[in-house]
Amino acid sequence: MTTPIRKIYVPGTLYPDLRVPMAEVHVSGEVPLTMYDSSGPYTDPQGGTDVNRGLPPLRASWIEGRGDTDPYPGRTVLPIDNGFAAGAALAPEFPHRRVPRRARAGAVTQLAYARAGRITPEMEFVAIREAQRRAAVRRDGTPPGTTSPGEVTPEFVRAEIAAGRAILPANINHPELEPMIIGRNFLVKINANMGTSAVTSSMEEEVEKMVWAIRWGADTVMDLSTGRNIHTTREWILRNAPVPVGTVPLYQALEKVGGVAEELSWDIFRDTLIEQAEQGVDYFTIHAGVRRHMVPLTATRVTGIVSRGGSIMAKWCIEHDRESFLYDRFEEICDICRTYDVAFSLGDGLRPGSIADTNDAAQFAELETLGELTRVAWAKDCQVMVEGPGHVPMHKIRENMDKQLECCHEAPFYTLGPLTTDIAPGYDHITSAIGAAMIGWYGCAMLCYVTPKEHLGLPDRDDVRTGVITYKIAAHAADLAKGHPGAQARDDALSRARFEFRWEDQFNLSLDPDTARAMHDETLPKAAHKAAKFCSMCGPKFCSMRISQDIRDAARQAEPAE
Amino acid sequence: MTTPIRKIYVPGTLYPDLRVPMAEVHVSGEVPLTMYDSSGPYTDPQGGTDVNRGLPPLRASWIEGRGDTDPYPGRTVLPIDNGFAAGAALAPEFPHRRVPRRARAGAVTQLAYARAGRITPEMEFVAIREAQRRAAVRRDGTPPGTTSPGEVTPEFVRAEIAAGRAILPANINHPELEPMIIGRNFLVKINANMGTSAVTSSMEEEVEKMVWAIRWGADTVMDLSTGRNIHTTREWILRNAPVPVGTVPLYQALEKVGGVAEELSWDIFRDTLIEQAEQGVDYFTIHAGVRRHMVPLTATRVTGIVSRGGSIMAKWCIEHDRESFLYDRFEEICDICRTYDVAFSLGDGLRPGSIADTNDAAQFAELETLGELTRVAWAKDCQVMVEGPGHVPMHKIRENMDKQLECCHEAPFYTLGPLTTDIAPGYDHITSAIGAAMIGWYGCAMLCYVTPKEHLGLPDRDDVRTGVITYKIAAHAADLAKGHPGAQARDDALSRARFEFRWEDQFNLSLDPDTARAMHDETLPKAAHKAAKFCSMCGPKFCSMRISQDIRDAARQAEPAE
């Protein structure tokens, strides 16, 4: 019996030692279909993963080989980093201590290399990964303002990064990373948020959450943990993460000052950035766009400031009656980021939290500042993406994308949804998937998932799966609408299987084979039904697909042989 | 304790005896919000519904009062109408036999009345219903080609029906109906399909399926039952349905010829139309657009013909090598429909069943024929809507809507989804909600729901609820984007409740209060948490909403008194 979905590794050309992971689906009577695969070594039967050992550092030799970084002792981990957790509440440390590296001088970012004309192993890796070994069939999508070629080459990847239109988040201290790219001329990516629960769970469980999210297709994860053991949890996740890990350093900094926003300081924040950069965080959400003078613009909103980072910084500005230290110290933040290649995700602290507040003065004022900060970061050779809303009705989505491209000089956009209505708590994965698919089509590069529990509670495993699959749908619908080369191959293969009643092929080609198979089993549970030339919806008598095949056969017989 | 959601009835002005049902939501500290309510007397504590008695015939006096119809004995129900079910397999008849009515002469359709300048009670009913007792706040939506006024008046309703831009499906033999309207200058509507299972269920259960779907917001239901007891099941549903009921008469006709498409005849079909019209079916899906010469256009498709009706008619045409009898006899079909006011839902038998087949020659050839048939039906004073796809990637949706408006002279469009990708069986409510929301914004008047089981099996109760709520989301997102007067009032009320931590208000204003409440309970189960000024996502320390309120309070205190 053939294994229906098999892990394969594609070698490089510029760098022959590259092993780019993909999933190959066996399809009866057709050539196998290759699929993008973010799930890491966990889905490789030969993967031999061990959460206590961490993943192999596949990038280590590339990073060392560049000769522009050095190992150094790094910052000492302090009790405050884990919220002074002690005794039984103290989580066990990750068993192997990594020695951090930093730039010998200047920037060691993928942007700096790209600008210098260098194609790194990371760049070739993502070029191979994006191409999915498919013929570069370009469909008739209408990508607004995109410049995607028929084929994704390493040089195209380099050029997109150099232009600032794409980022390759890859901290030099995260050698376990399988490189990926975020930019509107590539496949649309999705992020899944996670975080420790209030109830202390084991470190294995925290790693398992990440593994679960990437199994279903999350391209990056954000660790939004709060409370105790925040440093240790992050270490366990990073050492086991084949995808980029993002954080909001402000959350940990706030923990360090006991949750009192006005007690935040540049020193504490700076120290937290270094702490996280040394661990290997690949991108930082920095809410430097929330400036003192913008806060009053939110006073007449229906839902005020709904971003946690935004409200913390607004509170700080008001209490101190001063400009945000994140804005004032932004160049210094860049100096840290370029030392480790931590990409920026410029946070939208003033994003709208309701349909009523969409596209208002506060939101767009911040967006302009984010554009200004993009230029500052680029001048330091830092990689930048820009975060976006939030809650936006359909007819105002395009304006968000267009304004972002203009204000932020085509830096990649990374949005939360947007939710297209406020009236469906419990279903906000759906209210937001509508907006996410649309903004992905319009050019948004990465979509932050929303689970059914949004606004209501903490997502469990099922919610995470539902959120990830829903966002894979939005991202793929966007790839189709953009005419991304090769994107339609999977739809076509699945539809051919559907038309020919190849049920197993349908399941294997789908985003969630387990769910599809289980639903089919509910009505037609027998194994024989998986070969039946009908389904439970119409039953054997009425099947339109079978009648349609009869018609086709009749038409073919009626034709003279060519 | 105040009942949070209360059923109210609004009287008419032209017709003071009208009692237009609405749901009124109690909102703490605000005026109550009125909501559109399709659930019928079942949600009225004073409703006194009894499935064995049926609903009160609220339209009976309006219909009789017009003096243009007569009762008559009607067609005798034959064993073949119920698939020759006998003995234990024969379902019990509905206990009360209704005497059918028919037109004395000519057309007794809402279109005929509208053209004659008459505002019927049905028209005033829907005008009141659409307005939802809300201030006609027009938002800044961008409805392509719509002409919606700030206020929905009975005269506006009449004019839209007269112009053919809206239909009011209301068979004179369905007096239990609470009138509703389908047109792009009104609220976007949704339909839920139902049908008997292969396993014989009780008639109460069949009625319960319909009641369940309208409880969550289905505006119409289609009874797509096959097999035995089809006539009796329909009678039970109609006598208990406060919403329009649609059918595909071809399905029953096919049952009558033993499932062999080529044995269908005009006589059998005609008799089935009369059978169903006398029972009170409000709209018929008629696949008259599938013509002989179009069938070969589907031969090179990936998924051929996926419409059951389409494939049946294609098979008939091929086997007989003749033009479709539905097309040939279309004027005679119109003569039946005008006698009872059965609206047409012109079926799209050649809709695409995959992304690969979207917007192809077969699909658009049929659409042109549907436009031709629209004119024929209008000449007979018949009401018409037109069915649409199916599977369409986002960038090809707009073309569907624009072409339909053009080819079909602005008759209302009624689409299935469309699904924006083929790769997510098990999640096709979501792949299609994306397309449904978009086409609703572009001007589609009614959206046929898709459940998670689409392509896989028969939906159960949970699937029906999920499908209906998902489509209410799509419809409402479209109403917002169209700037439908008053649509945003509910979003605003819910968002204010969210910002002020009025959890119970949030639940009551949401599309599915039960699910929202249950999800909140999972993390914060105590009653006291429903009054907590935080939620489980951030916890008490981090709450951005509370910080935001603090900021607002500070800003207000800092302002000089006006």
Short mmCIF file of C-alpha atoms in Angstrom, two decimals, chain A residues 139-142 226-227 250-252 254-255 258-259 261 295-296 298-312 314-315 318 353-357 391 393-396 419-431 433-434 437-438 440-442 452-460 463 465-466 469-470 472-474 476-483 488 490-492 494-496 498-499 503 506-507 509-512 515-517 519-524 535-538 541-545 547-548 550-552 554-556 559, chain B residues 139-142 226-227 250-252 254-255 258-259 261 295-296 298-312 314-315 318 353-357 391 393-396 419-431 433-434 437-438 440-442 452-458 460 463 465-466 469-470 472-474 476-483 488 490-492 494-496 498-499 503 506-507 509-512 515-524 535-538 541-545 547-548 550-552 554-556 559:
data_model
loop_
_atom_site.label_atom_id
_atom_site.label_comp_id
_atom_site.label_asym_id
_atom_site.label_seq_id
_atom_site.Cartn_x
_atom_site.Cartn_y
_atom_site.Cartn_z
CA ARG A 139 -3.71 31.69 -14.09
CA ASP A 140 -5.77 34.71 -14.87
CA GLY A 141 -5.84 36.19 -11.39
CA THR A 142 -5.77 39.91 -10.98
CA THR A 226 2.04 36.30 29.90
CA GLY A 227 2.51 35.49 33.56
CA LEU A 250 6.16 44.77 25.57
CA TYR A 251 4.10 42.03 27.21
CA GLN A 252 7.12 40.58 29.00
CA LEU A 254 5.09 44.84 31.45
CA GLU A 255 5.29 41.65 33.51
CA GLY A 258 4.29 44.20 37.81
CA GLY A 259 1.71 45.02 35.17
CA ALA A 261 2.16 50.43 32.39
CA VAL A 295 -4.30 59.18 21.92
CA PRO A 296 -7.06 61.81 22.09
CA THR A 298 -9.46 57.55 20.13
CA ALA A 299 -11.62 59.23 22.78
CA THR A 300 -14.77 59.34 20.67
CA ARG A 301 -14.44 55.80 19.38
CA VAL A 302 -17.05 53.16 20.12
CA THR A 303 -14.39 50.69 21.25
CA GLY A 304 -11.41 52.91 22.07
CA ILE A 305 -8.06 51.17 21.87
CA VAL A 306 -8.37 47.40 21.58
CA SER A 307 -4.73 46.51 21.02
CA ARG A 308 -3.08 45.50 24.26
CA GLY A 309 0.25 46.98 23.20
CA GLY A 310 -1.48 50.10 21.97
CA SER A 311 -3.36 50.66 25.20
CA ILE A 312 -0.25 50.06 27.30
CA ALA A 314 -1.21 55.10 25.31
CA LYS A 315 -1.47 54.77 29.06
CA ILE A 318 -0.78 59.90 29.15
CA GLY A 353 -12.03 47.24 17.34
CA SER A 354 -15.43 47.65 15.75
CA ILE A 355 -17.09 48.41 12.44
CA ALA A 356 -17.90 51.88 13.76
CA ASP A 357 -14.23 52.75 14.29
CA HIS A 391 -12.62 45.19 12.23
CA PRO A 393 -16.51 46.15 6.62
CA MET A 394 -15.91 44.79 3.13
CA HIS A 395 -16.20 48.07 1.28
CA LYS A 396 -13.42 49.64 3.37
CA LEU A 419 -13.57 41.00 10.76
CA THR A 420 -16.32 42.16 8.42
CA THR A 421 -19.05 42.42 11.06
CA ASP A 422 -19.21 42.62 14.86
CA ILE A 423 -22.37 40.58 15.42
CA ALA A 424 -21.12 37.01 15.47
CA PRO A 425 -19.07 36.22 18.58
CA GLY A 426 -18.38 32.49 18.48
CA TYR A 427 -17.94 32.65 14.70
CA ASP A 428 -15.26 35.30 14.33
CA HIS A 429 -13.01 32.91 12.44
CA ILE A 430 -15.66 33.24 9.73
CA THR A 431 -16.44 36.97 10.00
CA ALA A 433 -11.92 34.90 7.02
CA ILE A 434 -14.10 36.89 4.63
CA ALA A 437 -9.35 36.43 1.92
CA MET A 438 -10.21 39.77 0.37
CA GLY A 440 -4.99 38.74 0.80
CA TRP A 441 -6.22 39.11 -2.76
CA TYR A 442 -5.61 42.86 -2.61
CA PRO A 452 -13.98 30.83 17.12
CA LYS A 453 -13.18 31.85 20.71
CA GLU A 454 -12.08 35.38 19.77
CA HIS A 455 -13.73 37.90 22.12
CA LEU A 456 -14.96 35.03 24.32
CA GLY A 457 -12.20 32.87 25.75
CA LEU A 458 -9.00 30.94 25.26
CA PRO A 459 -8.86 28.64 22.24
CA ASP A 460 -8.50 24.92 22.83
CA ASP A 463 -10.34 26.00 18.07
CA ARG A 465 -7.25 23.70 14.23
CA THR A 466 -10.43 25.45 13.09
CA ILE A 469 -7.70 25.68 8.52
CA THR A 470 -10.03 28.66 8.12
CA LYS A 472 -5.46 28.39 5.08
CA ILE A 473 -8.71 28.69 3.14
CA ALA A 474 -8.52 32.48 3.14
CA HIS A 476 -5.41 29.91 -0.67
CA ALA A 477 -8.51 31.71 -1.96
CA ALA A 478 -6.30 34.81 -2.15
CA ASP A 479 -3.51 32.92 -3.94
CA LEU A 480 -6.04 31.78 -6.54
CA ALA A 481 -7.45 35.26 -7.00
CA LYS A 482 -3.94 36.69 -7.34
CA GLY A 483 -3.23 34.10 -10.03
CA GLN A 488 -4.75 26.14 -8.80
CA ARG A 490 -4.34 21.51 -5.98
CA ASP A 491 -7.93 22.63 -6.66
CA ASP A 492 -7.82 20.97 -10.04
CA LEU A 494 -9.05 17.60 -5.97
CA SER A 495 -11.87 18.42 -8.39
CA ARG A 496 -10.78 15.71 -10.80
CA ARG A 498 -14.26 14.51 -6.89
CA PHE A 499 -15.62 14.05 -10.40
CA TRP A 503 -12.76 9.65 -2.29
CA GLN A 506 -10.16 13.96 -2.25
CA PHE A 507 -9.43 13.52 1.43
CA LEU A 509 -5.66 16.57 -1.19
CA SER A 510 -7.84 18.53 1.21
CA LEU A 511 -6.67 20.94 3.89
CA ASP A 512 -7.98 18.70 6.65
CA THR A 515 -12.26 16.00 9.14
CA ALA A 516 -13.27 15.29 5.55
CA ARG A 517 -12.91 11.55 6.08
CA MET A 519 -17.69 13.57 7.85
CA HIS A 520 -17.94 11.13 4.97
CA ASP A 521 -17.90 8.27 7.45
CA GLU A 522 -20.86 9.71 9.34
CA THR A 523 -23.23 8.95 6.48
CA LEU A 524 -21.37 6.26 4.55
CA CYS A 535 -22.23 10.03 -2.38
CA SER A 536 -24.82 10.33 0.34
CA MET A 537 -26.10 13.71 -0.83
CA CYS A 538 -27.97 12.49 -3.87
CA LYS A 541 -30.16 7.18 -8.37
CA PHE A 542 -29.76 10.92 -8.71
CA CYS A 543 -26.03 11.43 -8.99
CA SER A 544 -25.37 14.38 -11.28
CA MET A 545 -21.67 13.59 -11.46
CA ILE A 547 -24.95 11.34 -15.27
CA SER A 548 -22.44 13.94 -16.36
CA ASP A 550 -22.34 9.29 -19.01
CA ILE A 551 -22.98 12.39 -21.09
CA ARG A 552 -19.28 12.87 -21.63
CA ALA A 554 -21.73 9.54 -25.05
CA ALA A 555 -20.31 12.74 -26.53
CA ARG A 556 -16.93 11.09 -27.05
CA GLU A 559 -17.36 12.17 -32.17
CA ARG B 139 -23.92 54.48 6.02
CA ASP B 140 -21.21 54.95 3.48
CA GLY B 141 -21.45 51.56 1.81
CA THR B 142 -20.89 51.31 -1.90
CA THR B 226 -36.59 12.64 -2.70
CA GLY B 227 -37.88 9.12 -2.25
CA LEU B 250 -38.13 18.01 -11.44
CA TYR B 251 -36.98 15.90 -8.49
CA GLN B 252 -40.49 14.69 -7.75
CA LEU B 254 -38.18 12.03 -11.73
CA GLU B 255 -39.36 9.94 -8.79
CA GLY B 258 -38.69 5.64 -11.44
CA GLY B 259 -35.56 7.76 -11.59
CA ALA B 261 -34.44 10.78 -16.77
CA VAL B 295 -24.62 20.11 -23.43
CA PRO B 296 -21.49 19.50 -25.53
CA THR B 298 -19.61 20.79 -20.78
CA ALA B 299 -17.69 17.86 -22.24
CA THR B 300 -14.24 19.31 -21.61
CA ARG B 301 -14.98 20.52 -18.10
CA VAL B 302 -13.12 19.18 -15.09
CA THR B 303 -16.37 18.48 -13.23
CA GLY B 304 -18.97 18.34 -16.00
CA ILE B 305 -22.51 19.11 -14.90
CA VAL B 306 -22.88 19.19 -11.11
CA SER B 307 -26.46 20.42 -10.85
CA ARG B 308 -28.84 17.52 -10.41
CA GLY B 309 -31.56 19.27 -12.36
CA GLY B 310 -29.08 20.25 -15.04
CA SER B 311 -27.76 16.76 -15.48
CA ILE B 312 -31.26 15.27 -15.61
CA ALA B 314 -29.01 17.23 -20.23
CA LYS B 315 -29.52 13.49 -20.15
CA ILE B 318 -29.23 13.73 -25.31
CA GLY B 353 -18.59 22.64 -9.99
CA SER B 354 -14.95 23.56 -9.66
CA ILE B 355 -12.59 26.51 -9.85
CA ALA B 356 -11.39 25.19 -13.20
CA ASP B 357 -14.86 25.42 -14.77
CA HIS B 391 -17.49 27.45 -7.50
CA PRO B 393 -12.54 32.24 -7.31
CA MET B 394 -12.75 35.73 -5.82
CA HIS B 395 -11.50 37.61 -8.86
CA LYS B 396 -14.26 36.16 -11.06
CA LEU B 419 -17.11 28.55 -3.11
CA THR B 420 -13.81 30.36 -3.57
CA THR B 421 -11.61 27.25 -3.53
CA ASP B 422 -12.10 23.51 -3.97
CA ILE B 423 -9.54 22.28 -1.44
CA ALA B 424 -11.45 22.33 1.84
CA PRO B 425 -14.14 19.64 2.00
CA GLY B 426 -15.50 19.74 5.55
CA TYR B 427 -15.21 23.53 5.59
CA ASP B 428 -17.22 24.50 2.53
CA HIS B 429 -19.50 26.70 4.60
CA ILE B 430 -16.39 28.87 4.96
CA THR B 431 -14.97 28.59 1.43
CA ALA B 433 -19.19 32.31 2.85
CA ILE B 434 -16.28 34.31 1.47
CA ALA B 437 -20.46 37.86 1.27
CA MET B 438 -18.71 39.34 -1.74
CA GLY B 440 -24.01 39.90 -1.71
CA TRP B 441 -22.11 43.16 -1.59
CA TYR B 442 -22.00 43.27 -5.38
CA PRO B 452 -19.82 21.85 6.48
CA LYS B 453 -21.04 18.53 5.07
CA GLU B 454 -21.26 19.80 1.47
CA HIS B 455 -19.61 17.26 -0.86
CA LEU B 456 -19.37 14.76 2.01
CA GLY B 457 -22.70 13.81 3.52
CA LEU B 458 -26.08 14.82 4.88
CA ASP B 460 -27.28 17.08 10.87
CA ASP B 463 -24.43 21.43 10.48
CA ARG B 465 -27.15 25.72 12.45
CA THR B 466 -23.55 26.27 11.40
CA ILE B 469 -25.29 31.30 11.02
CA THR B 470 -22.41 31.35 8.55
CA LYS B 472 -26.33 35.21 8.21
CA ILE B 473 -22.77 36.50 8.65
CA ALA B 474 -22.22 36.68 4.89
CA HIS B 476 -25.03 40.92 7.13
CA ALA B 477 -21.47 41.66 6.02
CA ALA B 478 -22.96 42.38 2.59
CA ASP B 479 -25.68 44.61 4.06
CA LEU B 480 -22.99 46.63 5.85
CA ALA B 481 -20.89 46.93 2.71
CA LYS B 482 -23.93 48.00 0.70
CA GLY B 483 -24.62 50.65 3.31
CA GLN B 488 -24.92 48.87 11.32
CA ARG B 490 -26.71 46.01 15.56
CA ASP B 491 -22.92 46.02 15.17
CA ASP B 492 -22.73 49.30 17.02
CA LEU B 494 -22.92 44.93 20.25
CA SER B 495 -19.61 46.79 20.13
CA ARG B 496 -20.74 49.26 22.77
CA ARG B 498 -18.33 44.73 24.31
CA PHE B 499 -16.47 47.88 25.25
CA TRP B 503 -21.54 40.32 28.46
CA GLN B 506 -23.23 40.95 23.76
CA PHE B 507 -24.68 37.46 23.78
CA LEU B 509 -27.24 40.86 20.28
CA SER B 510 -25.20 38.16 18.60
CA LEU B 511 -26.36 35.85 15.83
CA ASP B 512 -26.02 32.80 18.05
CA THR B 515 -22.87 29.44 21.29
CA ALA B 516 -21.38 32.75 22.43
CA ARG B 517 -22.54 32.14 25.99
CA ALA B 518 -21.30 28.54 25.99
CA MET B 519 -17.86 29.57 24.75
CA HIS B 520 -17.57 32.25 27.40
CA ASP B 521 -18.59 29.72 30.02
CA GLU B 522 -15.81 27.35 28.99
CA THR B 523 -13.15 29.68 30.38
CA LEU B 524 -15.11 31.81 32.84
CA CYS B 535 -12.30 38.58 29.83
CA SER B 536 -10.24 35.43 29.79
CA MET B 537 -8.16 36.45 26.80
CA CYS B 538 -6.04 39.04 28.56
CA LYS B 541 -4.14 42.82 34.48
CA PHE B 542 -3.77 43.34 30.76
CA CYS B 543 -7.21 44.39 29.62
CA SER B 544 -6.86 46.88 26.77
CA MET B 545 -10.54 47.72 26.86
CA ILE B 547 -7.14 50.75 29.97
CA SER B 548 -8.84 52.41 27.05
CA ASP B 550 -9.37 54.82 31.78
CA ILE B 551 -7.77 56.88 29.02
CA ARG B 552 -11.15 58.13 27.91
CA ALA B 554 -8.80 60.87 31.88
CA ALA B 555 -9.28 62.71 28.59
CA ARG B 556 -12.76 63.82 29.65
CA GLU B 559 -11.15 68.77 29.02
#
